[in-house]
Amino acid sequence: MRDNKGDRTYDAIVIGSGISGGWAAMELCKKGLKTLLLERGRDVKHIQDYKSANLNPWDFDHRLLNTREDQLNSPVQSGFYDEGDKMYFVKDEEHPYIQNNAFNWVRGYQVGGRSLTWGRQCYRLSDLDFEANAKEGIAVDWPIRYKDIAPWYDHVESFIGVSGTNEGLSHLPDGNFLPGMELNCIEKHLAQSIRKNDEHKLLTIARVANLTRGWDNRGPCQYRNLCSRGCPFGGYFSSNSSTIPAAMATGNLTLRPFSIVSEILYDADKQKAKGVRVIDAMTKEVYEFSARIVFLNASTIGTASILLNSKSDRFSEGFGNDSGQIGHHLMDHHSSAGASGKHDGFSDMYYKGRRPCGFLVPRYRNLPGREKMNFLRGYNLQGHGERREWMDTTAHEAGFGKSFKEKLSNPGPWTVWMAGWGECLPYFDNKIALDKDQKDQWGLPLVKIDFSYQENEKKMMDDICASSEEILDKAGFKDIEVFNYNKVPGSTVHEMGTVRMGHDPRSSALNGNNQLHDVKNVFVTDGSCMTSSACQNPSLTYMALTARACDFAFNELKKGNL
């Protein structure tokens, strides 16, 4: 730890220690830069701070159920946690925000951020995604193409360890994978049916950052499916298990928890950022730290709010916001629609272990050369197959007494549940802003969120329902139930946009190297930089963009350009 009044100057400052912030810290430290990593929450040390990782359900006071107090004090977060992992989510009453339209802003303020609780699914974007805006005249064009980021996908996958299967799809590029986890018998049956009935569709095991063999002194995965409590085996990738320890090992990292960045400071003479202003979360004392470059990785909404709060004579509407675009084009995947069904076969088959992932049916709508739908872009299907458990059986079977208990004591029929993860277009009116009057306990303006899905997303959900039902019906499933949960936006926890990349400084905040158009020594590489959302889970792309931007920033520093 290096934090005294005489030593607050670093080569680089990274704001946020989640998936992209951890990556930025590691890359910069490995390149020899003295780096300050600022995290607004508490420290969480790998292994020793995973207090609930090895507890059984009966070890918890409420048997993993949330209390009425949880629901009252954290109405948003309590919808996403249970008693086993609630310590990795903020309390809504302590961290309020304003929902002009209902939006679930799920947050984890601690070292490692949401990398402790993420879904771990890792998929590459392709040129189908990078070129879509330009071809369809939507928003602005991405300033990069797949060839620009492909080597960095390789770089990231080789470090974090991704298990999966290469499938040879141009719109879902293959990668450097560890052996994929195994589909169970009902999933294999569904995969065969899908392939038999449509040569353009396939079902594959999910590509996840769970290790199927030991990797870089971590793992392998123990098939406990308790990832969200923190994994003492390092069986999945998190900042805590991987990038932050690697950064620490260089001797170049200073980690400062409880550090809320209130603004980025601008040097008008040099036309650069000179550092950041920090509020100590515990004491509320204010500090300033300086550095040659700043990486902003506070998560999509957090990053935009820091920029909007960083006002000066030069930037009256927010730091680097000459375009007026910062805060706009907020996106989140929708994952409400799908179908489920049961199958009468394979009654003599079962499985062991708790595989921490399901299956994926890659995007099959609006692909080149195929039928155009009544909506733009596409979706993938994510799901899983399993034997119905006793708790599920109680919801489907009536009864009492000995015969009913015996029925509950035996595995139920095989079932499959699947839903579409769909692309959300980048609408200008989906946005965040800062409230002028209401402030939090640190005196910072509350974030206001305006967001709604529009006709394109709604038509896509209708198609997901119809297509999912058709897939299950052709595979011989019965009692098929089509659903649309109509989840509140934000519920997929894939917030993107608000500080988008683009070619033109008049219509975007970042250039093709994730560099603010207006202030070249500030880089933004979390989800806020996304120009469109595609339909793939996005974290792998954040990490690849981060590694790429760090390499660019380091080379620019060496050239004296920053």
Short mmCIF file of N, CA and C in Angstrom, two decimals, residues 447-526:
data_model
loop_
_atom_site.label_atom_id
_atom_site.label_comp_id
_atom_site.label_asym_id
_atom_site.label_seq_id
_atom_site.Cartn_x
_atom_site.Cartn_y
_atom_site.Cartn_z
N VAL A 447 -27.80 9.34 -9.51
CA VAL A 447 -27.95 8.97 -10.91
C VAL A 447 -29.43 8.78 -11.22
N LYS A 448 -29.85 9.34 -12.36
CA LYS A 448 -31.22 9.13 -12.86
C LYS A 448 -31.15 8.24 -14.10
N ILE A 449 -32.02 7.26 -14.17
CA ILE A 449 -32.00 6.33 -15.31
C ILE A 449 -33.33 6.36 -16.04
N ASP A 450 -33.26 6.58 -17.35
CA ASP A 450 -34.42 6.46 -18.24
C ASP A 450 -34.14 5.31 -19.20
N PHE A 451 -35.00 4.32 -19.20
CA PHE A 451 -34.75 3.18 -20.09
C PHE A 451 -36.04 2.46 -20.38
N SER A 452 -36.21 2.04 -21.63
CA SER A 452 -37.34 1.17 -21.97
C SER A 452 -36.99 0.39 -23.23
N TYR A 453 -37.48 -0.85 -23.31
CA TYR A 453 -37.36 -1.60 -24.56
C TYR A 453 -38.39 -1.07 -25.54
N GLN A 454 -38.04 -1.13 -26.82
CA GLN A 454 -38.95 -0.58 -27.83
C GLN A 454 -39.45 -1.69 -28.75
N GLU A 455 -40.09 -1.29 -29.84
CA GLU A 455 -40.78 -2.27 -30.69
C GLU A 455 -39.85 -3.35 -31.20
N ASN A 456 -38.60 -3.00 -31.54
CA ASN A 456 -37.71 -4.01 -32.09
C ASN A 456 -37.45 -5.13 -31.08
N GLU A 457 -37.22 -4.75 -29.84
CA GLU A 457 -36.98 -5.76 -28.80
C GLU A 457 -38.24 -6.57 -28.53
N LYS A 458 -39.41 -5.93 -28.57
CA LYS A 458 -40.66 -6.65 -28.30
C LYS A 458 -40.97 -7.66 -29.40
N LYS A 459 -40.74 -7.27 -30.65
CA LYS A 459 -40.95 -8.22 -31.76
C LYS A 459 -39.98 -9.39 -31.66
N MET A 460 -38.76 -9.10 -31.23
CA MET A 460 -37.77 -10.16 -31.07
C MET A 460 -38.22 -11.15 -29.99
N MET A 461 -38.75 -10.63 -28.89
CA MET A 461 -39.23 -11.52 -27.83
C MET A 461 -40.36 -12.41 -28.32
N ASP A 462 -41.26 -11.86 -29.14
CA ASP A 462 -42.34 -12.68 -29.70
C ASP A 462 -41.77 -13.83 -30.52
N ASP A 463 -40.75 -13.52 -31.30
CA ASP A 463 -40.15 -14.57 -32.13
C ASP A 463 -39.42 -15.60 -31.26
N ILE A 464 -38.79 -15.17 -30.19
CA ILE A 464 -38.11 -16.11 -29.28
C ILE A 464 -39.12 -17.11 -28.74
N CYS A 465 -40.28 -16.63 -28.33
CA CYS A 465 -41.30 -17.53 -27.79
C CYS A 465 -41.73 -18.56 -28.83
N ALA A 466 -42.03 -18.06 -30.03
CA ALA A 466 -42.53 -18.97 -31.07
C ALA A 466 -41.45 -19.97 -31.49
N SER A 467 -40.24 -19.49 -31.64
CA SER A 467 -39.16 -20.36 -32.10
C SER A 467 -38.78 -21.39 -31.04
N SER A 468 -38.75 -20.97 -29.78
CA SER A 468 -38.41 -21.92 -28.69
C SER A 468 -39.45 -23.02 -28.59
N GLU A 469 -40.70 -22.63 -28.71
CA GLU A 469 -41.78 -23.63 -28.65
C GLU A 469 -41.64 -24.63 -29.79
N GLU A 470 -41.34 -24.12 -30.98
CA GLU A 470 -41.20 -25.00 -32.15
C GLU A 470 -40.03 -25.97 -31.97
N ILE A 471 -38.92 -25.49 -31.44
CA ILE A 471 -37.74 -26.34 -31.24
C ILE A 471 -38.05 -27.48 -30.27
N LEU A 472 -38.72 -27.15 -29.19
CA LEU A 472 -39.04 -28.18 -28.20
C LEU A 472 -40.08 -29.16 -28.74
N ASP A 473 -41.04 -28.65 -29.46
CA ASP A 473 -42.09 -29.52 -30.03
C ASP A 473 -41.48 -30.53 -31.00
N LYS A 474 -40.59 -30.08 -31.85
CA LYS A 474 -39.96 -30.98 -32.83
C LYS A 474 -39.07 -32.02 -32.15
N ALA A 475 -38.61 -31.72 -30.95
CA ALA A 475 -37.75 -32.65 -30.22
C ALA A 475 -38.57 -33.60 -29.33
N GLY A 476 -39.89 -33.53 -29.42
CA GLY A 476 -40.73 -34.47 -28.69
C GLY A 476 -41.04 -34.09 -27.26
N PHE A 477 -40.84 -32.84 -26.91
CA PHE A 477 -41.17 -32.41 -25.55
C PHE A 477 -42.68 -32.24 -25.41
N LYS A 478 -43.16 -32.41 -24.19
CA LYS A 478 -44.59 -32.26 -23.88
C LYS A 478 -44.79 -31.17 -22.83
N ASP A 479 -46.04 -30.84 -22.64
CA ASP A 479 -46.41 -29.82 -21.65
C ASP A 479 -45.54 -28.57 -21.82
N ILE A 480 -45.38 -28.15 -23.04
CA ILE A 480 -44.52 -26.99 -23.33
C ILE A 480 -45.18 -25.71 -22.81
N GLU A 481 -44.43 -24.97 -22.07
CA GLU A 481 -44.92 -23.70 -21.53
C GLU A 481 -44.10 -22.56 -22.13
N VAL A 482 -44.78 -21.68 -22.84
CA VAL A 482 -44.12 -20.50 -23.41
C VAL A 482 -44.25 -19.36 -22.43
N PHE A 483 -43.18 -18.62 -22.24
CA PHE A 483 -43.22 -17.55 -21.24
C PHE A 483 -42.57 -16.26 -21.74
N ASN A 484 -43.04 -15.18 -21.18
CA ASN A 484 -42.32 -13.90 -21.26
C ASN A 484 -42.43 -13.28 -19.87
N TYR A 485 -41.34 -13.34 -19.13
CA TYR A 485 -41.36 -12.86 -17.75
C TYR A 485 -41.52 -11.34 -17.66
N ASN A 486 -41.33 -10.65 -18.81
CA ASN A 486 -41.39 -9.18 -18.81
C ASN A 486 -40.53 -8.60 -17.68
N LYS A 487 -39.29 -9.07 -17.64
CA LYS A 487 -38.37 -8.58 -16.60
C LYS A 487 -38.17 -7.07 -16.71
N VAL A 488 -37.93 -6.47 -15.59
CA VAL A 488 -37.58 -5.05 -15.58
C VAL A 488 -36.24 -4.88 -16.30
N PRO A 489 -36.10 -3.90 -17.20
CA PRO A 489 -34.80 -3.66 -17.85
C PRO A 489 -33.67 -3.55 -16.82
N GLY A 490 -32.52 -3.98 -17.22
CA GLY A 490 -31.38 -4.03 -16.29
C GLY A 490 -31.20 -5.39 -15.68
N SER A 491 -32.24 -6.24 -15.79
CA SER A 491 -32.22 -7.52 -15.08
C SER A 491 -31.22 -8.52 -15.65
N THR A 492 -30.79 -8.32 -16.89
CA THR A 492 -29.77 -9.22 -17.43
C THR A 492 -28.38 -8.82 -16.93
N VAL A 493 -28.28 -7.63 -16.34
CA VAL A 493 -27.02 -7.10 -15.76
C VAL A 493 -25.92 -7.06 -16.82
N HIS A 494 -26.32 -6.61 -18.02
CA HIS A 494 -25.37 -6.40 -19.11
C HIS A 494 -25.45 -4.94 -19.56
N GLU A 495 -25.38 -4.00 -18.63
CA GLU A 495 -25.45 -2.60 -19.04
C GLU A 495 -24.29 -2.28 -19.97
N MET A 496 -24.62 -1.56 -21.04
CA MET A 496 -23.60 -1.14 -22.02
C MET A 496 -23.97 0.24 -22.56
N GLY A 497 -22.99 0.85 -23.26
CA GLY A 497 -23.20 2.17 -23.85
C GLY A 497 -23.00 3.27 -22.83
N THR A 498 -23.34 4.46 -23.16
CA THR A 498 -23.24 5.72 -22.40
C THR A 498 -21.94 6.48 -22.66
N VAL A 499 -20.87 5.81 -23.10
CA VAL A 499 -19.63 6.52 -23.47
C VAL A 499 -19.10 5.82 -24.72
N ARG A 500 -19.84 5.88 -25.81
CA ARG A 500 -19.59 4.98 -26.92
C ARG A 500 -18.36 5.34 -27.74
N MET A 501 -17.83 4.32 -28.41
CA MET A 501 -16.75 4.49 -29.36
C MET A 501 -17.32 4.92 -30.72
N GLY A 502 -16.51 5.60 -31.51
CA GLY A 502 -16.95 6.00 -32.84
C GLY A 502 -15.84 6.71 -33.59
N HIS A 503 -16.06 6.92 -34.87
CA HIS A 503 -15.06 7.60 -35.70
C HIS A 503 -15.04 9.10 -35.44
N ASP A 504 -16.20 9.68 -35.23
CA ASP A 504 -16.38 11.12 -35.29
C ASP A 504 -16.51 11.71 -33.87
N PRO A 505 -15.63 12.65 -33.51
CA PRO A 505 -15.73 13.28 -32.18
C PRO A 505 -17.04 14.03 -31.97
N ARG A 506 -17.74 14.35 -33.04
CA ARG A 506 -19.00 15.08 -32.90
C ARG A 506 -20.15 14.17 -32.49
N SER A 507 -19.97 12.87 -32.67
CA SER A 507 -21.07 11.95 -32.36
C SER A 507 -20.67 10.79 -31.45
N SER A 508 -19.47 10.83 -30.95
CA SER A 508 -19.03 9.75 -30.05
C SER A 508 -18.01 10.32 -29.06
N ALA A 509 -17.82 9.58 -27.96
CA ALA A 509 -16.90 10.07 -26.92
C ALA A 509 -15.51 9.48 -27.05
N LEU A 510 -15.42 8.26 -27.60
CA LEU A 510 -14.15 7.53 -27.64
C LEU A 510 -13.75 7.21 -29.07
N ASN A 511 -12.44 7.14 -29.31
CA ASN A 511 -11.98 6.73 -30.63
C ASN A 511 -11.77 5.21 -30.67
N GLY A 512 -11.14 4.74 -31.68
CA GLY A 512 -10.96 3.31 -31.87
C GLY A 512 -9.99 2.66 -30.92
N ASN A 513 -9.31 3.44 -30.12
CA ASN A 513 -8.42 2.89 -29.10
C ASN A 513 -8.95 3.13 -27.68
N ASN A 514 -10.25 3.39 -27.59
CA ASN A 514 -10.92 3.64 -26.30
C ASN A 514 -10.39 4.88 -25.60
N GLN A 515 -9.89 5.80 -26.37
CA GLN A 515 -9.30 7.04 -25.88
C GLN A 515 -10.35 8.16 -26.03
N LEU A 516 -10.54 8.95 -24.98
CA LEU A 516 -11.46 10.08 -25.14
C LEU A 516 -11.00 10.95 -26.30
N HIS A 517 -11.92 11.25 -27.21
CA HIS A 517 -11.55 12.12 -28.33
C HIS A 517 -10.96 13.44 -27.82
N ASP A 518 -11.54 13.93 -26.73
CA ASP A 518 -11.21 15.29 -26.27
C ASP A 518 -10.05 15.34 -25.30
N VAL A 519 -9.69 14.23 -24.68
CA VAL A 519 -8.61 14.20 -23.69
C VAL A 519 -7.85 12.89 -23.87
N LYS A 520 -6.71 12.97 -24.52
CA LYS A 520 -6.08 11.75 -25.02
C LYS A 520 -5.48 10.85 -23.95
N ASN A 521 -5.29 11.33 -22.75
CA ASN A 521 -4.68 10.45 -21.75
C ASN A 521 -5.72 9.82 -20.81
N VAL A 522 -6.98 9.82 -21.24
CA VAL A 522 -8.04 9.14 -20.50
C VAL A 522 -8.64 8.05 -21.39
N PHE A 523 -8.73 6.84 -20.85
CA PHE A 523 -9.22 5.68 -21.58
C PHE A 523 -10.43 5.09 -20.83
N VAL A 524 -11.41 4.65 -21.59
CA VAL A 524 -12.62 4.04 -21.02
C VAL A 524 -12.80 2.68 -21.68
N THR A 525 -12.74 1.60 -20.88
CA THR A 525 -12.77 0.27 -21.49
C THR A 525 -13.75 -0.69 -20.81
N ASP A 526 -14.67 -0.17 -20.03
CA ASP A 526 -15.71 -1.06 -19.49
C ASP A 526 -16.90 -1.07 -20.44
#
